[in-house]
PDB file of C-alpha atoms and ligand atoms in Angstrom:
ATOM      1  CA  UNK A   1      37.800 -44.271  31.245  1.00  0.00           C
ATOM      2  CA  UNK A   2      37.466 -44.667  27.379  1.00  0.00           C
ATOM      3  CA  UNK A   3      35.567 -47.139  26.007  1.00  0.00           C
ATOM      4  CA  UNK A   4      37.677 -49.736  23.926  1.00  0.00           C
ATOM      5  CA  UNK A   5      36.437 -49.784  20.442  1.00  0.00           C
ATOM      6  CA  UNK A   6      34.288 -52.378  19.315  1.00  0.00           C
ATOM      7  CA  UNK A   7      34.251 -53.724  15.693  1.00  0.00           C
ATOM      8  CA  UNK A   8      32.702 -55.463  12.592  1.00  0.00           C
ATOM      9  CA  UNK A   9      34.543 -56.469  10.065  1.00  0.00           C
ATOM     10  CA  UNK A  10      32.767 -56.162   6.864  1.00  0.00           C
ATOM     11  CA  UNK A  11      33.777 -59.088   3.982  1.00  0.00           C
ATOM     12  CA  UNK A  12      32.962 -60.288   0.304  1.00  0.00           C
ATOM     13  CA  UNK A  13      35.477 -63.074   0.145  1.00  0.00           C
ATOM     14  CA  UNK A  14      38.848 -64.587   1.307  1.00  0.00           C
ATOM     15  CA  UNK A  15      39.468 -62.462   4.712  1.00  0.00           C
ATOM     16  CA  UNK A  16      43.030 -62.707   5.077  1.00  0.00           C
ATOM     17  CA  UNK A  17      42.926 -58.892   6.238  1.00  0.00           C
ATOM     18  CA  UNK A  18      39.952 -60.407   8.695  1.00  0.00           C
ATOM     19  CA  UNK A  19      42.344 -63.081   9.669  1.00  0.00           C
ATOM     20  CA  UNK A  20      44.775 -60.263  11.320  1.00  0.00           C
ATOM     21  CA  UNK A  21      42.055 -59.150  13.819  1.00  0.00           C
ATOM     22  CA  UNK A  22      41.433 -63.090  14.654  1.00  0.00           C
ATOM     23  CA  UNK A  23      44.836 -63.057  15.133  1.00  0.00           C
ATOM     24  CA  UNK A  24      44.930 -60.080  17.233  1.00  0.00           C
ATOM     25  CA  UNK A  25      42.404 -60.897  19.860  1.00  0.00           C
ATOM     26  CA  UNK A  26      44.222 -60.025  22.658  1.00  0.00           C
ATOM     27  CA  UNK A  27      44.210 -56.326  21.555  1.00  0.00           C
ATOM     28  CA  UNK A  28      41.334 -55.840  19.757  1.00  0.00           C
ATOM     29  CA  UNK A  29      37.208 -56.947  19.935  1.00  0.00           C
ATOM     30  CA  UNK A  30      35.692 -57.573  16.802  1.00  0.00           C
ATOM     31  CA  UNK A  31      31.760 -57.838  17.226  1.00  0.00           C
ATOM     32  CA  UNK A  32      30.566 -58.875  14.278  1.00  0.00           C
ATOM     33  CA  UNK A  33      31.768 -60.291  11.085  1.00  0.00           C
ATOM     34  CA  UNK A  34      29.581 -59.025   8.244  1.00  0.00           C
ATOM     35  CA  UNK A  35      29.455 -60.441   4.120  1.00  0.00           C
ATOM     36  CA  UNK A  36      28.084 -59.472   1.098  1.00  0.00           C
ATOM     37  CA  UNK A  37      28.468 -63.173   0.020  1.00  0.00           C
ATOM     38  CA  UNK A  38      27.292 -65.912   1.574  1.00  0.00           C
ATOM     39  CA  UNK A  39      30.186 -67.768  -0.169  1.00  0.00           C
ATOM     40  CA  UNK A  40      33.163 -65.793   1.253  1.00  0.00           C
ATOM     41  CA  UNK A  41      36.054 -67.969   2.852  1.00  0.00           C
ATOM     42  CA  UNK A  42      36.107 -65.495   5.860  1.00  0.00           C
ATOM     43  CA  UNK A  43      33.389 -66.124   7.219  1.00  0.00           C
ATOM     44  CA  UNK A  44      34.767 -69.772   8.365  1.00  0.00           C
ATOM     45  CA  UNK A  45      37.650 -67.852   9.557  1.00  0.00           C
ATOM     46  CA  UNK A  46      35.191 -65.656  11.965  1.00  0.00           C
ATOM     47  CA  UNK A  47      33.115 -68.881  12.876  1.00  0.00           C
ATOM     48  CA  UNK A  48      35.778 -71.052  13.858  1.00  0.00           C
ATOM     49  CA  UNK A  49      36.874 -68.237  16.098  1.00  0.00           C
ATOM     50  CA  UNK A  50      33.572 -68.065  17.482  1.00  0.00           C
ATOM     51  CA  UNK A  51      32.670 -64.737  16.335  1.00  0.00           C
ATOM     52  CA  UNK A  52      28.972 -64.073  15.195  1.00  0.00           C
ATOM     53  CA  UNK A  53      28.915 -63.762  11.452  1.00  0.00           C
ATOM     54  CA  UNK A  54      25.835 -62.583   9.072  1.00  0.00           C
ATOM     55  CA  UNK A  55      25.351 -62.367   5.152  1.00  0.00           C
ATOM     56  CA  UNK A  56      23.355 -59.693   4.038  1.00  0.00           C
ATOM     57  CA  UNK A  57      21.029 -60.134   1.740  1.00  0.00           C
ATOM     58  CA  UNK A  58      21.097 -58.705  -1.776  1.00  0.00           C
ATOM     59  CA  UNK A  59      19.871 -55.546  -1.631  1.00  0.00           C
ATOM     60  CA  UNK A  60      20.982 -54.254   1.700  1.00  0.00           C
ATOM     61  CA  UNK A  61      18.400 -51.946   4.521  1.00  0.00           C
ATOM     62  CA  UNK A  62      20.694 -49.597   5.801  1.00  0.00           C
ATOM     63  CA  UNK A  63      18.938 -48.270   8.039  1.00  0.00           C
ATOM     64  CA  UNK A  64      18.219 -51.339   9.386  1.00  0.00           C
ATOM     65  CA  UNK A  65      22.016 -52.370   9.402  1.00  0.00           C
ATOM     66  CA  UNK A  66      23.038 -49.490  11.395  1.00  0.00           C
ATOM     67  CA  UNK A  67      20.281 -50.170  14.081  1.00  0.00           C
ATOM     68  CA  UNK A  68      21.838 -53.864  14.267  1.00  0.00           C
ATOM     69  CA  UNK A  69      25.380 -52.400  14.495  1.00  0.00           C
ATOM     70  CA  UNK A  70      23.667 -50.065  17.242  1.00  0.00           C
ATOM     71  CA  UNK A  71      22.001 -53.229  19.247  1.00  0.00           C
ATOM     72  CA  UNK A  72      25.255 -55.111  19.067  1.00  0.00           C
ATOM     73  CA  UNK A  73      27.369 -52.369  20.894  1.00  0.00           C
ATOM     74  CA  UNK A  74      29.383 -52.099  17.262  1.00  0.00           C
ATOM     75  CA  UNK A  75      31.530 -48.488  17.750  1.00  0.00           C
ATOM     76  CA  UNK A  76      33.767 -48.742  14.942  1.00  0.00           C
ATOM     77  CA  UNK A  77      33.064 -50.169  10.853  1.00  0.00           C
ATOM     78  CA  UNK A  78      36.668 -51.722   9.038  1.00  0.00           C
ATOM     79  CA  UNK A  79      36.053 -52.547   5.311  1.00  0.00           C
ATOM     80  CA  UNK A  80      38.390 -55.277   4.772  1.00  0.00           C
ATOM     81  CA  UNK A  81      37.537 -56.345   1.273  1.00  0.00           C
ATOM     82  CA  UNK A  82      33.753 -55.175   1.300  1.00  0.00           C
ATOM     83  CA  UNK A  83      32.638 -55.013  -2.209  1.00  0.00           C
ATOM     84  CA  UNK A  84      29.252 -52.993  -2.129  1.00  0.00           C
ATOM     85  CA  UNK A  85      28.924 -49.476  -2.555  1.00  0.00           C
ATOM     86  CA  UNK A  86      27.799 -47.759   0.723  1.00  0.00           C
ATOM     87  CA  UNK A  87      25.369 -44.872   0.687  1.00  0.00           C
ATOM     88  CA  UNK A  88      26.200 -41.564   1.740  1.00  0.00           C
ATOM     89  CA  UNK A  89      23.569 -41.264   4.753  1.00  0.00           C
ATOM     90  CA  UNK A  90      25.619 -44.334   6.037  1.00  0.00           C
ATOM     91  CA  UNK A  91      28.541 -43.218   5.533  1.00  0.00           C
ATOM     92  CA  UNK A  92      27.483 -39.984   7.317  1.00  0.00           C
ATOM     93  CA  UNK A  93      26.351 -41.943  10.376  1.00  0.00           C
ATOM     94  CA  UNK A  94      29.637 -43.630  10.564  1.00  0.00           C
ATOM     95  CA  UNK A  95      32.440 -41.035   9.837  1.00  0.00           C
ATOM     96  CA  UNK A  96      35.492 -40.882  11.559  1.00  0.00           C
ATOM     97  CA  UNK A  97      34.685 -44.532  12.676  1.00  0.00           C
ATOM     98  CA  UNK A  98      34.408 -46.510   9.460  1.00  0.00           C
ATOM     99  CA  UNK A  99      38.268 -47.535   7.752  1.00  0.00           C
ATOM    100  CA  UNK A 100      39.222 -48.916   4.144  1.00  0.00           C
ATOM    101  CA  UNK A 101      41.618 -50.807   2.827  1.00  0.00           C
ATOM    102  CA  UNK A 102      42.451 -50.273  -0.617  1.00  0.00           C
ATOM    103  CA  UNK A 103      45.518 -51.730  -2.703  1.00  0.00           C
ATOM    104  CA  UNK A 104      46.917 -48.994  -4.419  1.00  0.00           C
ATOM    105  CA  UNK A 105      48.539 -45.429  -3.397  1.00  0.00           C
ATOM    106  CA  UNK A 106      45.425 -43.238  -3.534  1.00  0.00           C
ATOM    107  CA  UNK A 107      44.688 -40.799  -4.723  1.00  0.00           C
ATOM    108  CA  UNK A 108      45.919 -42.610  -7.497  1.00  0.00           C
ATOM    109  CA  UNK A 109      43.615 -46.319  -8.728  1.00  0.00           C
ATOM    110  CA  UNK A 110      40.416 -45.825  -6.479  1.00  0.00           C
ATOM    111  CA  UNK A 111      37.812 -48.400  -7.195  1.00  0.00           C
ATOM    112  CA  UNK A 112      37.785 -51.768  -8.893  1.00  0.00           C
ATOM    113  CA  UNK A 113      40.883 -53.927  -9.789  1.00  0.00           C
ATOM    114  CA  UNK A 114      42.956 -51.809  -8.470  1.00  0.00           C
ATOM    115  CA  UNK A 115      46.023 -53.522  -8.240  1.00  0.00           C
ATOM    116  CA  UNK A 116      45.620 -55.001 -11.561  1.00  0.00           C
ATOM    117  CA  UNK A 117      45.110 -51.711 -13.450  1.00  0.00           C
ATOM    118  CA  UNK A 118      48.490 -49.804 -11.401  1.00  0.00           C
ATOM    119  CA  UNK A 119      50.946 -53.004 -12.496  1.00  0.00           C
ATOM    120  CA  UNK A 120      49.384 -53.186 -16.032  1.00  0.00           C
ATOM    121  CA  UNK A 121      50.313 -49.749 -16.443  1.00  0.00           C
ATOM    122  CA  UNK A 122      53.844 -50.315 -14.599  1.00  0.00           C
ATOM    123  CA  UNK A 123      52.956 -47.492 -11.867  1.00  0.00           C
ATOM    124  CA  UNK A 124      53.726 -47.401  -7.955  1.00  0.00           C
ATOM    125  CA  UNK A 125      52.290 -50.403  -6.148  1.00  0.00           C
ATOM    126  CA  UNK A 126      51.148 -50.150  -2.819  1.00  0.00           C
ATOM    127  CA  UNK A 127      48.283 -49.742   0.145  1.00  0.00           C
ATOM    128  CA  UNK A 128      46.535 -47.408   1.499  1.00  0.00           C
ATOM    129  CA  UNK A 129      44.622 -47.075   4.769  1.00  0.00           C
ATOM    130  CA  UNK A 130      42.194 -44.314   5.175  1.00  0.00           C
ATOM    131  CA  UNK A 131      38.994 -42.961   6.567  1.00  0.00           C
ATOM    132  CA  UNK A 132      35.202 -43.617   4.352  1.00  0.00           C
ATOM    133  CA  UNK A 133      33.470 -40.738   3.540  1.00  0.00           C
ATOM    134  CA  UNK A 134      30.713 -40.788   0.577  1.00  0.00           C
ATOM    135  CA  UNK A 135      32.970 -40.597  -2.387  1.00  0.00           C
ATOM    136  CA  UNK A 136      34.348 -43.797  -3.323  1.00  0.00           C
ATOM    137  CA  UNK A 137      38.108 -44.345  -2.070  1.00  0.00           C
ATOM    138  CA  UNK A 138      38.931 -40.616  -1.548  1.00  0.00           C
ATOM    139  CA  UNK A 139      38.933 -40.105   2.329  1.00  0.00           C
ATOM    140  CA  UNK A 140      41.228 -39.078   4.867  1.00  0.00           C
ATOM    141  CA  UNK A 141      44.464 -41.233   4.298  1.00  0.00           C
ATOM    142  CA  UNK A 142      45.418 -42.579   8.252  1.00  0.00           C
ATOM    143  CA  UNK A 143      48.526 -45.138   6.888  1.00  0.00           C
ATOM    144  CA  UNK A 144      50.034 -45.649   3.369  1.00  0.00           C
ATOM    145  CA  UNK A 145      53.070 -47.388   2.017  1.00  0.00           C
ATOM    146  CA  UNK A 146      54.351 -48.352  -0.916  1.00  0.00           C
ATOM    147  CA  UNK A 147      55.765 -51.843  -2.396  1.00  0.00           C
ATOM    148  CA  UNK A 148      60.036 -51.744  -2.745  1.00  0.00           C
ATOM    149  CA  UNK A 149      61.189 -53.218  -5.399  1.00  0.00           C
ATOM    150  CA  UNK A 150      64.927 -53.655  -4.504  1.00  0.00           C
ATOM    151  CA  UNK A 151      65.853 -56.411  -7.265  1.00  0.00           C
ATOM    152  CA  UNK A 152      66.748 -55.335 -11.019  1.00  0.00           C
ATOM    153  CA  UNK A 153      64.233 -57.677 -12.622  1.00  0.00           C
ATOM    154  CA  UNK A 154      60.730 -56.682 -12.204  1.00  0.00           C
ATOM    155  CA  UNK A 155      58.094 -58.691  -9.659  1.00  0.00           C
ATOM    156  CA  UNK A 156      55.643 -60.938 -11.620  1.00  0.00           C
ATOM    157  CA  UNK A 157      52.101 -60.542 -10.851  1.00  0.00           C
ATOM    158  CA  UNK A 158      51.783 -63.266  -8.481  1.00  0.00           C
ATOM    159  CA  UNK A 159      54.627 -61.411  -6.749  1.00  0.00           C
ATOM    160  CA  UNK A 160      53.009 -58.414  -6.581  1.00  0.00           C
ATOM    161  CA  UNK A 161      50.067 -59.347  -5.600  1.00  0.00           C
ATOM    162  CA  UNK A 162      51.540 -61.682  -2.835  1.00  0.00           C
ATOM    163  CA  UNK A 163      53.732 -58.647  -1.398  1.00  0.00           C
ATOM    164  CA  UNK A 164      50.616 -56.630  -1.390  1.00  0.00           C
ATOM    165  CA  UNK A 165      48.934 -58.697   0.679  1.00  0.00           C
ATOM    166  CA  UNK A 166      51.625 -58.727   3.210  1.00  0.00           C
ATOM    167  CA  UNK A 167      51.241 -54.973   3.265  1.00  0.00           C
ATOM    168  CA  UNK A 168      47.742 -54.899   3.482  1.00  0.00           C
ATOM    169  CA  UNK A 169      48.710 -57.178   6.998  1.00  0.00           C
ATOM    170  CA  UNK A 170      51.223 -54.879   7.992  1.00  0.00           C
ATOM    171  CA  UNK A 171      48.582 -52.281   7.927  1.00  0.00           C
ATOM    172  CA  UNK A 172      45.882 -53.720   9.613  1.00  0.00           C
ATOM    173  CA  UNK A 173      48.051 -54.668  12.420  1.00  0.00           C
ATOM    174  CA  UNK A 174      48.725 -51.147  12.547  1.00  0.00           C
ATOM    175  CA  UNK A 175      45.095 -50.323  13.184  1.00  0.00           C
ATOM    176  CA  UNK A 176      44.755 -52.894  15.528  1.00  0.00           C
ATOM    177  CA  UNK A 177      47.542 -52.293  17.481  1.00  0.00           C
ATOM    178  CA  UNK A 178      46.829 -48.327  17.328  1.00  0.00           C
ATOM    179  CA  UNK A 179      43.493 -47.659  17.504  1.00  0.00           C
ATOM    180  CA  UNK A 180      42.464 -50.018  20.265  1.00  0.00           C
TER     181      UNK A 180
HETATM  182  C1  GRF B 201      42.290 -56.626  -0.447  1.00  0.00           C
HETATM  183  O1  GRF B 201      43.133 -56.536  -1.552  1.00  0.00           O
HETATM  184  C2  GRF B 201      41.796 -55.254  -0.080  1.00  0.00           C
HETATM  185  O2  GRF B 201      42.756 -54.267  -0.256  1.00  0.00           O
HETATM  186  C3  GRF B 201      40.684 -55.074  -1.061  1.00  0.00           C
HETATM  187  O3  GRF B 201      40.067 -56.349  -1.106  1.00  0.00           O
HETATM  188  C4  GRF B 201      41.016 -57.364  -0.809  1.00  0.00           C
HETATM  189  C5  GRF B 201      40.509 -58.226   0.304  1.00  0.00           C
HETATM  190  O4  GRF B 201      41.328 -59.322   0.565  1.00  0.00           O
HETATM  191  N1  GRF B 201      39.833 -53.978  -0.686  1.00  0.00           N
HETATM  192  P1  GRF B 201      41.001 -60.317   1.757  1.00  0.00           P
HETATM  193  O5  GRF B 201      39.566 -60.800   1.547  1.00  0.00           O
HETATM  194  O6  GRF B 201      41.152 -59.578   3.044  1.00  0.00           O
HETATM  195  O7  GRF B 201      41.981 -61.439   1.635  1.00  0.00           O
END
């Protein structure tokens, strides 16, 4: 019989797309919480569900880290928000199991402030799902889809960013719901 996937959820601050998998628990087992910040709002989230949560420090042993995922069963690696770059023999060790989020419709916007740099310049919102591999925010798209805009006036930017997030949630319950 296959083995259900087991996850950690890696963080740097607010974890509303960590919130999903909390939610989820029925379908899905998240391991590990992991943060870049020892500051981030989700990892309260995590702890009040009783989930085991770590910050790592500064500058980050990856070898060590993937011998920890290793120890704590970990199969499968979902960026949600994770805002350090991750070296290639990582990434390596990980493909095909490790997942992004990333609010725009790659190809197009990869890296930082995304979503801010595609409405500045009045292009396609939207979200994008897709496998890690060593160049930043260019792997393997798994689920994408974009914002609808059905009204004549244009969104604001709270708007925008507030239906992005909902599509961001969409999308992880996709993952959890279809590769677990
Ligand atoms: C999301 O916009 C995600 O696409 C990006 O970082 C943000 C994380 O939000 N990579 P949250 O911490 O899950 O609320």
């Amino acid at each position: 019989m296959r083995r259900p996937p087991r996850w950690a959820i890696l963080i740097s601050g607010r974890g509303s797309n960590l919130q999903v998998w909390l939610d989820h628990a029925e379908f899905v087992d998240v391991g590990w919480v992991v943060s870049s910040k020892a500051t981030a709002p989700g990892l309260l989230k995590a702890k009040r569900r009783g989930i085991q949560t770590t910050v790592l420090p500064l500058l980050i042993d990856w070898s060590k880290f993937h011998l920890e995922l290793k120890k704590r069963n970990i199969t499968h690696l979902m960026l949600a928000g994770f805002m350090k770059l991750i070296p290639t023999d990582f990434v390596n060790q990980w493909r095909g199991r490790i997942l992004n989020i990333h609010p725009s419709l790659l190809p197009a916007f990869p890296g930082l402030h995304a979503l801010q740099r595609c409405f500045a310049e009045g292009a396609p919102v939207g979200v994008t799902l897709h496998h890690v591999v060593p160049e930043m925010d260019a792997g393997p798209i798994i689920f994408q889809k974009a914002l609808q805009q059905k009204t004549s006036v244009p969104w604001s930017w709270p708007q925008v960013q507030r239906r992005t997030t909902l599509i961001e949630h969409r999308l992880m319950r996709e993952v959890v719901l279809k590769w677990n």
